[in-house]
PDB file of C-alpha atoms in Angstrom:
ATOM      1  CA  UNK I 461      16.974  13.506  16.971  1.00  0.00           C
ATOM      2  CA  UNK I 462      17.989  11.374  13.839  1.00  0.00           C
ATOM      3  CA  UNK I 463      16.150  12.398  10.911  1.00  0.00           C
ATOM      4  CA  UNK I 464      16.961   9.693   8.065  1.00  0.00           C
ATOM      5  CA  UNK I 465      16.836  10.236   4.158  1.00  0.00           C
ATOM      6  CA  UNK I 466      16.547   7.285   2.043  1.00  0.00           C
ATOM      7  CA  UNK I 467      17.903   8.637  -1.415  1.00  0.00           C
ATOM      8  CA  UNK I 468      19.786   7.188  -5.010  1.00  0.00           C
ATOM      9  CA  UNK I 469      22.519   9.021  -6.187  1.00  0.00           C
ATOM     10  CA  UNK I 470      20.561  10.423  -8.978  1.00  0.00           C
ATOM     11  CA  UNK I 471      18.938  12.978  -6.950  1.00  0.00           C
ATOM     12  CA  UNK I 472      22.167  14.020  -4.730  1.00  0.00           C
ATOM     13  CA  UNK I 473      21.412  17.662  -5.562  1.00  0.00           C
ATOM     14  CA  UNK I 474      18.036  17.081  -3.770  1.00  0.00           C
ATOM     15  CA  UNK I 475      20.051  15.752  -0.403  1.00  0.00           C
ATOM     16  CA  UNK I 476      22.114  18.443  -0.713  1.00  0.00           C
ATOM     17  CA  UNK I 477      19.062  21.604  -0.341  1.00  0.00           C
ATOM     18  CA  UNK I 478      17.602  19.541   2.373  1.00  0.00           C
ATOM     19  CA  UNK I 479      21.272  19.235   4.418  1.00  0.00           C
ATOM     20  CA  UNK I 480      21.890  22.646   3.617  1.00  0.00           C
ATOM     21  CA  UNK I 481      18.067  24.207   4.721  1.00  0.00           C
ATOM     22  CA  UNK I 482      18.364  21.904   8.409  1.00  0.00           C
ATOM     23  CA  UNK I 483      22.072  23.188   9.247  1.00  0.00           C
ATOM     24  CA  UNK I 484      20.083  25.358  11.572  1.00  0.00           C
ATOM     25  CA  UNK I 485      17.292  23.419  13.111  1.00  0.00           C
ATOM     26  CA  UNK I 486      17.975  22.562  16.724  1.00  0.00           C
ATOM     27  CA  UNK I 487      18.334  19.090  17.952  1.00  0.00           C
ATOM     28  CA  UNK I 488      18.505  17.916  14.198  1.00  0.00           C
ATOM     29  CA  UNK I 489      21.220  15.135  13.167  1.00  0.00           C
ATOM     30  CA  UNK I 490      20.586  14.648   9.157  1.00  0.00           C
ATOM     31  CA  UNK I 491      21.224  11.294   8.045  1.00  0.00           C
ATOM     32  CA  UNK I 492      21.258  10.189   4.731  1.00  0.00           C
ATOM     33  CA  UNK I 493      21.227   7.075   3.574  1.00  0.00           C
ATOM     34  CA  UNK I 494      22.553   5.602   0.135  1.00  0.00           C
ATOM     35  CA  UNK I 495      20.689   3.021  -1.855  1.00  0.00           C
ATOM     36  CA  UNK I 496      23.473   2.037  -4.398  1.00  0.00           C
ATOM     37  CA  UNK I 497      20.946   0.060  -7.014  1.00  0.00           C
ATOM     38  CA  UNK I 498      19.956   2.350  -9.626  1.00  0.00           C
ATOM     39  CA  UNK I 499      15.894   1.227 -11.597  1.00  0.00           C
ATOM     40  CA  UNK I 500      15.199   2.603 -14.921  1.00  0.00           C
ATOM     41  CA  UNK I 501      12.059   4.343 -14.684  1.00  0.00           C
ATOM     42  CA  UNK I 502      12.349   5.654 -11.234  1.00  0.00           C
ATOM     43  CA  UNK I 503      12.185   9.996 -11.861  1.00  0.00           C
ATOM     44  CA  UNK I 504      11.373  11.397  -8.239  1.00  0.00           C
ATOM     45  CA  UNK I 505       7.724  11.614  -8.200  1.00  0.00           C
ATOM     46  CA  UNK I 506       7.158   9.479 -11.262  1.00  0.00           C
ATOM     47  CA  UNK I 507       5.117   7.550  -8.847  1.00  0.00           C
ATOM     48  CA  UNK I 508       4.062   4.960 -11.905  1.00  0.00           C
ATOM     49  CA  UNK I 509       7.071   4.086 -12.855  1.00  0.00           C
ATOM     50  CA  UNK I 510       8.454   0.279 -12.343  1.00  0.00           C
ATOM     51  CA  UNK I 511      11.798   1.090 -11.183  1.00  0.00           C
ATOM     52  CA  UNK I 512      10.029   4.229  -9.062  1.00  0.00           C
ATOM     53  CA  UNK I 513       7.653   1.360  -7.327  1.00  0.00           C
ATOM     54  CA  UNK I 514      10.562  -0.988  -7.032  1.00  0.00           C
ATOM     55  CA  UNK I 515      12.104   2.027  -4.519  1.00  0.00           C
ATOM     56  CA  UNK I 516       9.378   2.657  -2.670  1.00  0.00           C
ATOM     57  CA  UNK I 517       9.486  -0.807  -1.404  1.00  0.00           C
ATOM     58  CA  UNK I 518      13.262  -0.988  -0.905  1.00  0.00           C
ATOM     59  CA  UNK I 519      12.768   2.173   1.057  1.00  0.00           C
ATOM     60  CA  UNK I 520       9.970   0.880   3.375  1.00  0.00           C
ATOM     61  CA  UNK I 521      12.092  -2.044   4.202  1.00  0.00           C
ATOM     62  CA  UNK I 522      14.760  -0.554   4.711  1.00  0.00           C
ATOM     63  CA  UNK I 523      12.838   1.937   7.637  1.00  0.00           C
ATOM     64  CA  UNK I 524      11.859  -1.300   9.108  1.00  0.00           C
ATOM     65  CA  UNK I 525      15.351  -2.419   9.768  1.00  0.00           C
ATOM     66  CA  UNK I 526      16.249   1.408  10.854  1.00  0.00           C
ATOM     67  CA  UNK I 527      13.309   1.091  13.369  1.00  0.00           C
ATOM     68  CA  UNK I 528      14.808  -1.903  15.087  1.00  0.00           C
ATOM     69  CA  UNK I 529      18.172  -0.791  15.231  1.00  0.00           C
ATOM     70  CA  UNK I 530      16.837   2.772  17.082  1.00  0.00           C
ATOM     71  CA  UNK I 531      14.758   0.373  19.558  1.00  0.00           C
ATOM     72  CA  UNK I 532      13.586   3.138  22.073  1.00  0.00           C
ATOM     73  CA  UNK I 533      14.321   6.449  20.411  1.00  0.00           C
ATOM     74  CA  UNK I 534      12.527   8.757  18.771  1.00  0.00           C
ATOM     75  CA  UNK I 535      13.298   9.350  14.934  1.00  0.00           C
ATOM     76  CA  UNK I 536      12.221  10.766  11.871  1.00  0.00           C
ATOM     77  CA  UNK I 537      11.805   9.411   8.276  1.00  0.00           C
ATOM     78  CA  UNK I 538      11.801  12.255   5.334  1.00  0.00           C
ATOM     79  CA  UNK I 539      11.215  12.068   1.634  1.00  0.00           C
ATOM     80  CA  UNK I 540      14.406  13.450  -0.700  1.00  0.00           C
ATOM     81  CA  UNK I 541      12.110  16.621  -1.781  1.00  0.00           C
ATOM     82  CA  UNK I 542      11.770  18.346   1.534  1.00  0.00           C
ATOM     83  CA  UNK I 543      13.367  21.351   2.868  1.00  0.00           C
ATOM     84  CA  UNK I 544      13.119  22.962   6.739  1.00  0.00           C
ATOM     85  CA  UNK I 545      12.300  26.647   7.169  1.00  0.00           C
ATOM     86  CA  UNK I 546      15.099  27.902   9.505  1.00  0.00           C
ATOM     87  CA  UNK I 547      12.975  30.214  10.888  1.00  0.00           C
ATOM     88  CA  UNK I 548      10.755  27.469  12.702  1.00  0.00           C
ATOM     89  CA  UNK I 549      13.326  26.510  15.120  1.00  0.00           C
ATOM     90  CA  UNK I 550      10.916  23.857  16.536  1.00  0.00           C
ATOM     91  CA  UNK I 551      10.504  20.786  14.693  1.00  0.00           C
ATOM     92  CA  UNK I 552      12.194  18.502  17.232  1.00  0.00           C
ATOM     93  CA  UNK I 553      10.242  20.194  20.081  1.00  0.00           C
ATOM     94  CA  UNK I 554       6.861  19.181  18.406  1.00  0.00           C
ATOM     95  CA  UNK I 555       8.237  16.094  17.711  1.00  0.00           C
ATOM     96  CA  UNK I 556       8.868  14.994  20.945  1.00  0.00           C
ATOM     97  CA  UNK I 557       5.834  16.003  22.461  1.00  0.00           C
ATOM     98  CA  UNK I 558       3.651  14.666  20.235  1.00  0.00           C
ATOM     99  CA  UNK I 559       5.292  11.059  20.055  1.00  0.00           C
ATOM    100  CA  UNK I 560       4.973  11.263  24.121  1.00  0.00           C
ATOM    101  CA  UNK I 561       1.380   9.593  23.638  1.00  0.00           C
ATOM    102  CA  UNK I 562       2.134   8.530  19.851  1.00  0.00           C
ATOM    103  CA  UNK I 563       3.553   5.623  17.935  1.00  0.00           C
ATOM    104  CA  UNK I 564       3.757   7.132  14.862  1.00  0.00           C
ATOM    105  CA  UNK I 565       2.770  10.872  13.774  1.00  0.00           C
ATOM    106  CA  UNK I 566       2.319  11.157   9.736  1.00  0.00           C
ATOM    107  CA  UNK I 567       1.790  14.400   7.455  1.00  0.00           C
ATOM    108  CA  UNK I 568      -1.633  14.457   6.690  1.00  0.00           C
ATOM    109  CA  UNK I 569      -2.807  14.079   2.800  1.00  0.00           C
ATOM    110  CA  UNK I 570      -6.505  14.873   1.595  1.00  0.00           C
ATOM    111  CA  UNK I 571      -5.631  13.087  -1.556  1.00  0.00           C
ATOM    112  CA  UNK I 572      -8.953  10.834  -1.609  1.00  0.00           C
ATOM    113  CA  UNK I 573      -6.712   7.788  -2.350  1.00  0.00           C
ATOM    114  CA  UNK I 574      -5.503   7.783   1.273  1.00  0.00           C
ATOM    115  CA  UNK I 575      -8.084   6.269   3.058  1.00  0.00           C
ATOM    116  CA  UNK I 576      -6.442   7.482   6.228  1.00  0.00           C
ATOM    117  CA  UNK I 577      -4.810  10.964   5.119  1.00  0.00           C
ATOM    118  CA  UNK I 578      -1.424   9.562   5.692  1.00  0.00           C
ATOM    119  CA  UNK I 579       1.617  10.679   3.531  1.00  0.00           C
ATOM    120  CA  UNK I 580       4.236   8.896   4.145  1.00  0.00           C
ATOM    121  CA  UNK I 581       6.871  11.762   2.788  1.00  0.00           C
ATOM    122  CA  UNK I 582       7.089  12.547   7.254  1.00  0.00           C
ATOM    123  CA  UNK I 583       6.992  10.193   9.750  1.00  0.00           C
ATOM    124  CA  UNK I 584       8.082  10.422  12.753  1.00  0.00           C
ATOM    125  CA  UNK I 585       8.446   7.221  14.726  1.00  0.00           C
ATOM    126  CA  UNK I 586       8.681   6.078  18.841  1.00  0.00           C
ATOM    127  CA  UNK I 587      10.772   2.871  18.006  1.00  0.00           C
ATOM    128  CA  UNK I 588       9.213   0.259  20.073  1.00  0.00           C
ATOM    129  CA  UNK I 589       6.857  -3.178  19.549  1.00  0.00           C
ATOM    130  CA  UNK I 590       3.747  -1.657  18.500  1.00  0.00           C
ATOM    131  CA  UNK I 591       5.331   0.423  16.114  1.00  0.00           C
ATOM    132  CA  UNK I 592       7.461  -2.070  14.806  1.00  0.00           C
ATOM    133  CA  UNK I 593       4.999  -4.186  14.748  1.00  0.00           C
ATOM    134  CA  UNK I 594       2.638  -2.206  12.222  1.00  0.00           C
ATOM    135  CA  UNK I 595       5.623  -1.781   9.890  1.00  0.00           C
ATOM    136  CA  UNK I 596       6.788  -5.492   9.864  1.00  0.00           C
ATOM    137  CA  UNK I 597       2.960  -6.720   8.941  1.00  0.00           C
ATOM    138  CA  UNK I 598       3.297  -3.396   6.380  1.00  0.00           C
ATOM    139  CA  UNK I 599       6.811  -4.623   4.974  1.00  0.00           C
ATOM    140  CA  UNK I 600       5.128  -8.193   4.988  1.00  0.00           C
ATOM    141  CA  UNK I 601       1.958  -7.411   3.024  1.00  0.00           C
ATOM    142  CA  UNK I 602       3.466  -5.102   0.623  1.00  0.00           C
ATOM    143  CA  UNK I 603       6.158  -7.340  -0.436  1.00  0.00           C
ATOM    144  CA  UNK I 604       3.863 -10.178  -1.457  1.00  0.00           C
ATOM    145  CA  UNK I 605       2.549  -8.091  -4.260  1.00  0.00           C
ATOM    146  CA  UNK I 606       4.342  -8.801  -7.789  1.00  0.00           C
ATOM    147  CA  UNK I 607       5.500  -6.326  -9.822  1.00  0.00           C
ATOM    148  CA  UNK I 608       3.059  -5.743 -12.082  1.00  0.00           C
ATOM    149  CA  UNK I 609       0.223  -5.151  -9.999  1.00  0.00           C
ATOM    150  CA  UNK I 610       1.860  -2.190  -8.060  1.00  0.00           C
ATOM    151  CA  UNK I 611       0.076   0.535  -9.283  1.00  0.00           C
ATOM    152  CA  UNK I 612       0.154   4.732  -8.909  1.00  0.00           C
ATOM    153  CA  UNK I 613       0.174   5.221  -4.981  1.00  0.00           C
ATOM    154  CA  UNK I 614       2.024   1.796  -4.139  1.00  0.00           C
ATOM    155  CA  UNK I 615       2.812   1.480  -0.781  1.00  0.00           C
ATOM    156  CA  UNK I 616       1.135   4.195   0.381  1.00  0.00           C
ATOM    157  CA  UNK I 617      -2.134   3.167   0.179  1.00  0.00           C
ATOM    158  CA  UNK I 618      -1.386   0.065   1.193  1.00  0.00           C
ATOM    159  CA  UNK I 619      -0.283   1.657   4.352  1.00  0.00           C
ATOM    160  CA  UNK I 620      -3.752   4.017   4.731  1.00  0.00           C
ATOM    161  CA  UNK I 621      -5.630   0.401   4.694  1.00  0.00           C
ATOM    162  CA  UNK I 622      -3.463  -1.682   6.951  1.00  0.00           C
ATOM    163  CA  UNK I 623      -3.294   1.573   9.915  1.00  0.00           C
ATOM    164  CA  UNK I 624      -7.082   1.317   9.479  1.00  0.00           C
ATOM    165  CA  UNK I 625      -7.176  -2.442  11.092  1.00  0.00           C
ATOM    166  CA  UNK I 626      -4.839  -1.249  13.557  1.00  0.00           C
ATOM    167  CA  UNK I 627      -6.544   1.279  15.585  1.00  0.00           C
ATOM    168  CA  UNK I 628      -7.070  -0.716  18.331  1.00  0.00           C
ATOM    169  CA  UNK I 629      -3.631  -1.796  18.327  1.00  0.00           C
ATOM    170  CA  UNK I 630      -1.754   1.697  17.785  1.00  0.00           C
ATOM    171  CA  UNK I 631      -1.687   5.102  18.488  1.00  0.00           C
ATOM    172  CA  UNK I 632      -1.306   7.670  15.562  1.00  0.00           C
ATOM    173  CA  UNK I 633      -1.548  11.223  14.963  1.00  0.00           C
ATOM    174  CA  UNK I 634      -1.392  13.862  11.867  1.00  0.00           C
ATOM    175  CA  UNK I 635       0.783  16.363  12.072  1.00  0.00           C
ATOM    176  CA  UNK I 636      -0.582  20.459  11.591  1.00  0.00           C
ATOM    177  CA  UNK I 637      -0.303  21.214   8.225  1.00  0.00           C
ATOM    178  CA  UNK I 638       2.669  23.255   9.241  1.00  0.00           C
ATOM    179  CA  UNK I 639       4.365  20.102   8.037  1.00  0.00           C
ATOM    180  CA  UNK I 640       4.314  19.609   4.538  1.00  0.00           C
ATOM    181  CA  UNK I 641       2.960  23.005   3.296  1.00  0.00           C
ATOM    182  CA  UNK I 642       3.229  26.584   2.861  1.00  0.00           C
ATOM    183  CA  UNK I 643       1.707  27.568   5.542  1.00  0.00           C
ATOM    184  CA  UNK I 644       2.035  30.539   7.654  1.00  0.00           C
ATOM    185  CA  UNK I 645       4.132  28.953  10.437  1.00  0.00           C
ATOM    186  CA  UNK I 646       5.528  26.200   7.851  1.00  0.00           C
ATOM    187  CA  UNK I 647       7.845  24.074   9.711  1.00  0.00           C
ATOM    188  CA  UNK I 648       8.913  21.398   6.820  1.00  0.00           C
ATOM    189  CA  UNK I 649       8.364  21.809   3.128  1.00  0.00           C
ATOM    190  CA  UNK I 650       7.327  18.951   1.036  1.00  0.00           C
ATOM    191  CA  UNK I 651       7.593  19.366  -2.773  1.00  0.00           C
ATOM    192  CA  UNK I 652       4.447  16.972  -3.398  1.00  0.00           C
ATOM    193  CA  UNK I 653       1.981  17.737  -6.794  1.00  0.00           C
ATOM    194  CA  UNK I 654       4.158  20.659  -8.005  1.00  0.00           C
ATOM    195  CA  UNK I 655       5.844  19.560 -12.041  1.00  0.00           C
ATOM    196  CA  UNK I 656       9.069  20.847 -10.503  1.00  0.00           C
ATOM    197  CA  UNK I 657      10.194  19.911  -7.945  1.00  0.00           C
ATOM    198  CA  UNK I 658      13.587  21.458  -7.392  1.00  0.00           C
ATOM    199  CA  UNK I 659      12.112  25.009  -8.387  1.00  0.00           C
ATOM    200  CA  UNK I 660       9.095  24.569  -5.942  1.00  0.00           C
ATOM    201  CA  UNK I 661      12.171  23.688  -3.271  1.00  0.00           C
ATOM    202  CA  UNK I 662      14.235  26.761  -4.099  1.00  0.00           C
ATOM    203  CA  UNK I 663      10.892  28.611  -4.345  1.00  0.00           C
ATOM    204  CA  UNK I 664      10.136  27.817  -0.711  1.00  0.00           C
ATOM    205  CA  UNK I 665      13.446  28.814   0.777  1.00  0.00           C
ATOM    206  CA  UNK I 666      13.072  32.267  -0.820  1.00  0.00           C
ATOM    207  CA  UNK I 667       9.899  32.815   0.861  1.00  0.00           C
ATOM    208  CA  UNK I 668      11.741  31.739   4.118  1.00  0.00           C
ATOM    209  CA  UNK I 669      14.483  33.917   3.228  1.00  0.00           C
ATOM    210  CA  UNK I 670      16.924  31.292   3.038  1.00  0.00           C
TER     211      UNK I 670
END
């Protein structure tokens, strides 16, 4: 299963602990991908910044075109700051089951912002028309708002609201907490409301004994 990694070259070190911690992980074919423009203002997880917002966007349009070209397969989408636990050889099993009677599965987020719980740090995607569907009216609304009024959270509330009108229309699951965080039977790592990110990474893979 492709797993894709939308990343800068200013946090290389980051796509390096993630290839590194999924060398292991069964049925998993890492593929990062390169966005050559470099934004001022655009830290990982400075998720104010102009330059950070500009990314985000460049990043969701750039799944959209990924979806299309994987037109009936099953793929994944991770943020830079994630890392697998090798001993949780089942990610792709999961996957694959779950997207058998799901679009789209997301790691769920109680951050009261996301009207829907979504994070979009995991997503894992059946690439056909409903799916792409959702993320071409997505891509659509999100690029009609100007710069300056993409606030803290841009596009990923944006995203919680537009699922919400599409219930009818698509089918969409949370993944266990066993994606995203330290759980007992962690699966994926995601290095989301920590000040440090790389430590919290490195942190992680000790307790996995990696």
């Amino acid at each position: 299963m492709k797993v894709y990694v939308f990343y800068t070259a200013k946090i290389q070190k980051f796509i390096d602990i993630l290839q590194e911690s999924g060398k292991e992980i069964e049925g998993v074919e890492l593929v990062p991908e390169l966005h050559e423009i470099e934004y001022d203002h655009c830290e990982l997880g400075q998720t104010n910044g102009e330059g950070y917002l500009e990314l985000c966007l460049q990043s969701h349009l750039y799944k959209l075109k990924i979806m299309k070209e994987n037109m009936g397969s099953n793929i994944v989408f991770l943020d830079a700051d994630i890392v697998f636990n090798k001993n949780q050889n089942n990610f792709t099993k999961i996957i694959t089951e779950l997207l058998a009677e799901n679009d789209f599965l997301f790691q769920h987020d109680d951050n009261s912002a996301m009207c829907e719980g979504i994070n979009l740090g995991i997503i894992a995607v059946k690439c056909n028309d409903q799916a792409i569907a959702l993320w071409e009216a997505h891509c659509l609304n999100i690029s009609r708002i100007p710069p300056q009024h993409r606030v803290g959270g841009f596009p990923q509330t944006e995203f919680n609201l537009l699922i919400r009108e599409w219930k009818d229309k698509i089918k969409f699951q949370h993944l266990s907490l066993d994606f995203g965080f330290l759980t007992d039977n962690c699966i994926v790592y995601h290095a989301i409301g920590v000040e440090n990110k790389m430590s919290a990474l490195q942190n992680a893979l000790k307790s996995f004994g990696q």
